C-alpha positions as a Python dict, from the first residue, in 0.01 Angstrom:
ca = {
    (1, 'M'): (0, 0, 0),
    (2, 'S'): (-35, -304, 229),
    (3, 'K'): (-13, -201, 595),
    (4, 'I'): (107, -498, 801),
    (5, 'P'): (106, -480, 1185),
    (6, 'I'): (387, -667, 1353),
    (7, 'V'): (494, -691, 1717),
    (8, 'F'): (824, -765, 1890),
    (9, 'C'): (891, -797, 2265),
    (10, 'F'): (1239, -770, 2413),
    (11, 'D'): (1456, -593, 2670),
    (12, 'D'): (1786, -402, 2658),
    (13, 'N'): (1988, -724, 2634),
    (14, 'L'): (1850, -806, 2288),
    (15, 'L'): (1869, -461, 2131),
    (16, 'M'): (2144, -542, 1880),
    (17, 'P'): (1985, -870, 1758),
    (18, 'A'): (1656, -680, 1731),
    (19, 'G'): (1825, -432, 1498),
    (20, 'V'): (1950, -715, 1276),
    (21, 'C'): (1608, -881, 1280),
    (22, 'L'): (1436, -560, 1167),
    (23, 'T'): (1703, -511, 901),
    (24, 'S'): (1617, -848, 747),
    (25, 'L'): (1244, -768, 767),
    (26, 'L'): (1282, -437, 585),
    (27, 'E'): (1532, -572, 331),
    (28, 'H'): (1267, -811, 200),
    (29, 'A'): (967, -578, 211),
    (30, 'N'): (789, -534, -121),
    (31, 'P'): (767, -177, -254),
    (32, 'D'): (396, -166, -161),
    (33, 'T'): (440, -314, 190),
    (34, 'F'): (442, -89, 496),
    (35, 'Y'): (525, -246, 832),
    (36, 'D'): (354, -89, 1133),
    (37, 'I'): (596, -212, 1399),
    (38, 'F'): (511, -221, 1770),
    (39, 'I'): (769, -298, 2037),
    (40, 'L'): (648, -402, 2382),
    (41, 'H'): (874, -336, 2680),
    (42, 'D'): (869, -299, 3057),
    (43, 'N'): (946, -6, 3288),
    (44, 'K'): (1313, -105, 3318),
    (45, 'S'): (1400, -93, 2947),
    (46, 'S'): (1602, 210, 2840),
    (47, 'F'): (1623, 143, 2464),
    (48, 'P'): (1296, 324, 2371),
    (49, 'K'): (1461, 653, 2472),
    (50, 'R'): (1800, 587, 2310),
    (51, 'G'): (1701, 617, 1944),
    (52, 'Y'): (1894, 303, 1849),
    (53, 'L'): (1633, 142, 1624),
    (54, 'E'): (1533, 478, 1480),
    (55, 'K'): (1865, 470, 1288),
    (56, 'L'): (1685, 238, 1047),
    (57, 'N'): (1507, 548, 912),
    (58, 'N'): (1837, 646, 750),
    (59, 'K'): (1805, 350, 512),
    (60, 'Y'): (1437, 246, 498),
    (61, 'Q'): (1113, 444, 469),
    (62, 'N'): (841, 176, 458),
    (63, 'F'): (792, 130, 832),
    (64, 'N'): (699, 296, 1157),
    (65, 'I'): (800, 204, 1514),
    (66, 'T'): (572, 255, 1814),
    (67, 'Y'): (673, 162, 2169),
    (68, 'R'): (417, 31, 2417),
    (69, 'N'): (493, -14, 2787),
    (70, 'V'): (323, -323, 2930),
    (71, 'G'): (415, -236, 3289),
    (72, 'N'): (386, -530, 3530),
    (73, 'A'): (131, -739, 3336),
    (74, 'F'): (315, -1063, 3420),
    (75, 'E'): (506, -958, 3730),
    (76, 'N'): (435, -1286, 3911),
    (77, 'A'): (464, -1517, 3611),
    (78, 'F'): (689, -1821, 3631),
    (79, 'E'): (1046, -1774, 3500),
    (80, 'I'): (1295, -2046, 3408),
    (81, 'R'): (1614, -2112, 3211),
    (82, 'G'): (1715, -1747, 3199),
    (83, 'I'): (1406, -1650, 2998),
    (84, 'T'): (1255, -1336, 3146),
    (85, 'V'): (899, -1219, 3203),
    (86, 'A'): (928, -1029, 2872),
    (87, 'A'): (857, -1361, 2699),
    (88, 'Y'): (499, -1341, 2826),
    (89, 'Y'): (427, -1000, 2674),
    (90, 'R'): (308, -1154, 2346),
    (91, 'L'): (9, -1288, 2539),
    (92, 'V'): (-129, -938, 2606),
    (93, 'I'): (-80, -802, 2253),
    (94, 'P'): (-457, -782, 2177),
    (95, 'E'): (-506, -576, 2493),
    (96, 'V'): (-206, -346, 2445),
    (97, 'I'): (-256, -297, 2070),
    (98, 'P'): (-636, -300, 2025),
    (99, 'E'): (-632, -107, 1698),
    (100, 'Y'): (-574, -422, 1492),
    (101, 'D'): (-800, -729, 1473),
    (102, 'K'): (-516, -947, 1342),
    (103, 'I'): (-146, -903, 1406),
    (104, 'F'): (193, -1071, 1368),
    (105, 'Y'): (420, -1152, 1660),
    (106, 'F'): (788, -1251, 1620),
    (107, 'D'): (1082, -1306, 1852),
    (108, 'V'): (1392, -1104, 1761),
    (109, 'D'): (1628, -1402, 1725),
    (110, 'I'): (1493, -1429, 1372),
    (111, 'I'): (1604, -1359, 1015),
    (112, 'F'): (1334, -1289, 757),
    (113, 'R'): (1393, -1389, 395),
    (114, 'R'): (1067, -1292, 226),
    (115, 'D'): (790, -1033, 237),
    (116, 'L'): (509, -1115, 482),
    (117, 'S'): (212, -942, 322),
    (118, 'D'): (76, -1246, 136),
    (119, 'I'): (66, -1484, 433),
    (120, 'F'): (-89, -1211, 645),
    (121, 'K'): (-370, -1144, 395),
    (122, 'D'): (-424, -1511, 306),
    (123, 'T'): (-445, -1651, 661),
    (124, 'D'): (-811, -1667, 765),
    (125, 'L'): (-837, -1680, 1145),
    (126, 'T'): (-1216, -1656, 1171),
    (127, 'D'): (-1250, -1961, 1397),
    (128, 'Y'): (-901, -1954, 1550),
    (129, 'Y'): (-718, -1765, 1824),
    (130, 'V'): (-371, -1807, 1677),
    (131, 'A'): (-178, -1946, 1382),
    (132, 'G'): (174, -2085, 1393),
    (133, 'V'): (411, -2362, 1290),
    (134, 'A'): (398, -2707, 1445),
    (135, 'T'): (747, -2857, 1449),
    (136, 'P'): (842, -3220, 1518),
    (137, 'Y'): (911, -3213, 1893),
    (138, 'S'): (953, -3590, 1912),
    (139, 'D'): (1158, -3565, 2231),
    (140, 'L'): (875, -3369, 2397),
    (141, 'K'): (592, -3600, 2297),
    (142, 'D'): (521, -3730, 2647),
    (143, 'Y'): (540, -3383, 2801),
    (144, 'I'): (309, -3226, 2542),
    (145, 'N'): (64, -3517, 2552),
    (146, 'N'): (47, -3549, 2931),
    (147, 'T'): (108, -3195, 3059),
    (148, 'I'): (-35, -2973, 2786),
    (149, 'N'): (-292, -3242, 2698),
    (150, 'M'): (-261, -3201, 2323),
    (151, 'E'): (-113, -3385, 2026),
    (152, 'V'): (251, -3306, 1955),
    (153, 'D'): (182, -3234, 1587),
    (154, 'K'): (-57, -2951, 1686),
    (155, 'Y'): (176, -2783, 1936),
    (156, 'I'): (318, -2462, 1786),
    (157, 'C'): (626, -2252, 1848),
    (158, 'S'): (528, -1919, 2007),
    (159, 'G'): (809, -1721, 1842),
    (160, 'T'): (644, -1689, 1500),
    (161, 'I'): (266, -1647, 1520),
    (162, 'I'): (-36, -1458, 1390),
    (163, 'L'): (-289, -1357, 1656),
    (164, 'N'): (-663, -1313, 1609),
    (165, 'S'): (-680, -1021, 1850),
    (166, 'K'): (-1049, -961, 1792),
    (167, 'K'): (-1154, -1313, 1892),
    (168, 'I'): (-907, -1329, 2183),
    (169, 'L'): (-1063, -1013, 2329),
    (170, 'Q'): (-1419, -1124, 2259),
    (171, 'D'): (-1368, -1456, 2439),
    (172, 'N'): (-1175, -1305, 2732),
    (173, 'I'): (-873, -1525, 2659),
    (174, 'I'): (-613, -1287, 2805),
    (175, 'S'): (-743, -1345, 3157),
    (176, 'K'): (-695, -1718, 3095),
    (177, 'F'): (-340, -1650, 2973),
    (178, 'K'): (-259, -1459, 3292),
    (179, 'E'): (-411, -1723, 3517),
    (180, 'T'): (-233, -2008, 3341),
    (181, 'A'): (100, -1822, 3346),
    (182, 'Q'): (109, -1842, 3727),
    (183, 'K'): (179, -2215, 3705),
    (184, 'S'): (516, -2379, 3646),
    (185, 'W'): (570, -2464, 3278),
    (186, 'K'): (870, -2608, 3101),
    (187, 'Y'): (841, -2371, 2806),
    (188, 'Q'): (668, -2078, 2972),
    (189, 'D'): (467, -1858, 2734),
    (190, 'Q'): (475, -2124, 2462),
    (191, 'D'): (309, -2379, 2689),
    (192, 'V'): (58, -2119, 2809),
    (193, 'L'): (-34, -2023, 2452),
    (194, 'N'): (-82, -2384, 2343),
    (195, 'K'): (-263, -2489, 2661),
    (196, 'V'): (-520, -2210, 2647),
    (197, 'C'): (-567, -2197, 2269),
    (198, 'Q'): (-565, -2568, 2185),
    (199, 'D'): (-843, -2669, 1945),
    (200, 'K'): (-835, -2315, 1806),
    (201, 'I'): (-484, -2317, 1661),
    (202, 'K'): (-435, -2291, 1285),
    (203, 'L'): (-122, -2453, 1143),
    (204, 'L'): (94, -2265, 894),
    (205, 'S'): (352, -2376, 639),
    (206, 'P'): (687, -2463, 803),
    (207, 'W'): (870, -2187, 611),
    (208, 'F'): (702, -1938, 848),
    (209, 'G'): (920, -2050, 1140),
    (210, 'V'): (1229, -2260, 1065),
    (211, 'V'): (1368, -2380, 1400),
    (212, 'G'): (1653, -2624, 1468),
    (213, 'T'): (1443, -2940, 1450),
    (214, 'I'): (1319, -2843, 1104),
    (215, 'N'): (1680, -2783, 998),
    (216, 'E'): (1764, -3139, 1095),
    (217, 'I'): (1468, -3277, 901),
    (218, 'T'): (1558, -3094, 578),
    (219, 'G'): (1885, -3287, 576),
    (220, 'D'): (1718, -3626, 626),
    (221, 'P'): (1626, -3796, 295),
    (222, 'N'): (1395, -4035, 483),
    (223, 'Q'): (1189, -3771, 665),
    (224, 'K'): (812, -3801, 637),
    (225, 'Y'): (700, -3474, 794),
    (226, 'Y'): (707, -3242, 491),
    (227, 'N'): (642, -3270, 119),
    (228, 'Q'): (882, -3140, -143),
    (229, 'E'): (696, -2810, -180),
    (230, 'D'): (735, -2744, 194),
    (231, 'L'): (1103, -2835, 182),
    (232, 'N'): (1164, -2604, -112),
    (233, 'S'): (996, -2312, 65),
    (234, 'I'): (1205, -2377, 378),
    (235, 'L'): (1531, -2390, 185),
    (236, 'E'): (1464, -2099, -47),
    (237, 'S'): (1312, -1836, 179),
    (238, 'G'): (1220, -1979, 518),
    (239, 'T'): (1207, -1745, 818),
    (240, 'I'): (1496, -1864, 1034),
    (241, 'H'): (1427, -1878, 1407),
    (242, 'Y'): (1736, -1927, 1624),
    (243, 'N'): (1532, -2061, 1914),
    (244, 'G'): (1828, -2250, 2062),
    (245, 'A'): (2191, -2142, 2033),
    (246, 'K'): (2233, -1779, 1923),
    (247, 'P'): (2454, -1695, 1622),
    (248, 'W'): (2593, -1378, 1781),
    (249, 'K'): (2726, -1593, 2067),
    (250, 'G'): (2862, -1899, 1887),
    (251, 'W'): (2821, -2161, 1617),
    (252, 'C'): (2468, -2282, 1540),
    (253, 'Y'): (2248, -2379, 1246),
    (254, 'N'): (2261, -2113, 973),
    (255, 'F'): (2477, -1882, 1184),
    (256, 'D'): (2634, -1748, 862),
    (257, 'I'): (2297, -1620, 739),
    (258, 'W'): (2253, -1413, 1057),
    (259, 'W'): (2603, -1267, 1018),
    (260, 'E'): (2528, -1185, 654),
    (261, 'Y'): (2243, -957, 767),
    (262, 'Y'): (2448, -821, 1055),
    (263, 'R'): (2710, -708, 803),
    (264, 'K'): (2437, -549, 588),
    (265, 'S'): (2286, -365, 882),
    (266, 'I'): (2360, -11, 995),
    (267, 'F'): (2441, -164, 1335),
    (268, 'F'): (2752, -339, 1198),
    (269, 'D'): (3053, -307, 1429),
    (270, 'P'): (3376, -427, 1259),
    (271, 'K'): (3550, -479, 1594),
    (272, 'F'): (3274, -706, 1726),
    (273, 'Y'): (3260, -893, 1395),
    (274, 'F'): (3632, -970, 1368),
    (275, 'E'): (3674, -1050, 1737),
    (276, 'F'): (3390, -1302, 1714),
    (277, 'Y'): (3534, -1482, 1413),
    (278, 'H'): (3886, -1478, 1555),
    (279, 'S'): (3767, -1639, 1881),
    (280, 'K'): (3560, -1903, 1700),
    (281, 'L'): (3838, -1992, 1457),
    (282, 'T'): (4070, -2034, 1754),
    (283, 'E'): (3820, -2276, 1909),
    (284, 'Y'): (3790, -2460, 1578),
    (285, 'D'): (4169, -2493, 1546),
    (286, 'R'): (4181, -2677, 1880),
    (287, 'L'): (3954, -2955, 1753),
    (288, 'S'): (4084, -3282, 1613),
    (289, 'L'): (4071, -3331, 1235),
    (290, 'W'): (3787, -3585, 1267),
    (291, 'K'): (3573, -3346, 1472),
    (292, 'R'): (3630, -3071, 1216),
    (293, 'V'): (3520, -3302, 934),
    (294, 'K'): (3205, -3402, 1130),
    (295, 'I'): (3116, -3036, 1192),
    (296, 'L'): (3155, -2950, 824),
    (297, 'L'): (2954, -3252, 711),
    (298, 'R'): (2672, -3170, 951),
    (299, 'Y'): (2679, -2805, 845),
    (300, 'F'): (2655, -2868, 470),
    (301, 'K'): (2393, -3138, 524),
    (302, 'T'): (2153, -2904, 702),
    (303, 'R'): (2241, -2557, 570),
    (304, 'L'): (1951, -2367, 420),
}
């Protein structure tokens, strides 16, 4: 049995999406994979006492959930764009969960489409603090180069990462995270992670974290970022990260895949499901014919 540690951080507002995320994780677990799941939260969160996620035990047996309260670890950290302090909790994972030398972290606006045991075992982090996916942030090139002081093709998304907890603790990196988090950053914890860990970041295959910019590239026949093997892995079983628009709120890339897992989940609410689609179809009906055609063309061009 492969025991895989994995961490999520969220508050009460993301409880339902977290349930769908965990559903997709467990749906694709191999028979010999056991996920040791940790959920970090603050003092204000009520969901650890409500038994909501424990309903998953009615359908799956190959996992365990442990809650860890991080208290006020980043009480004075910089907040922006409606993203809360909870986003910073991933930076203290090695301190809060010291029992593992290496550990996954994922946001909950994610749908998994493959088992994670192989990439966990095969990723050697001996000389690195973190591993993640570098995506083509061409519009952020100047910001990343001048503010973070690193190359854009080495800047990773902080929502899908593997942490070398042992090395982070040995080198006292968490104190650097906390100090750096006091400054004003455009992308908060993501900037902090890249700023502090640069030169010790290992890049992973793009399937590990498929964000919107990667979606756009898969539909571009002239793209030069990824080879055909990478593209195939993205399309066939890439981990979808809805790091922009959220599928439970409106249309976005691969929104249908999220709703597919929502319908499979034990958290499925028929009323919420039908009200959502009715409201979105009403919005769609108001569009001109040309706008509808453009939406459909863009959708089928980029759909995984």
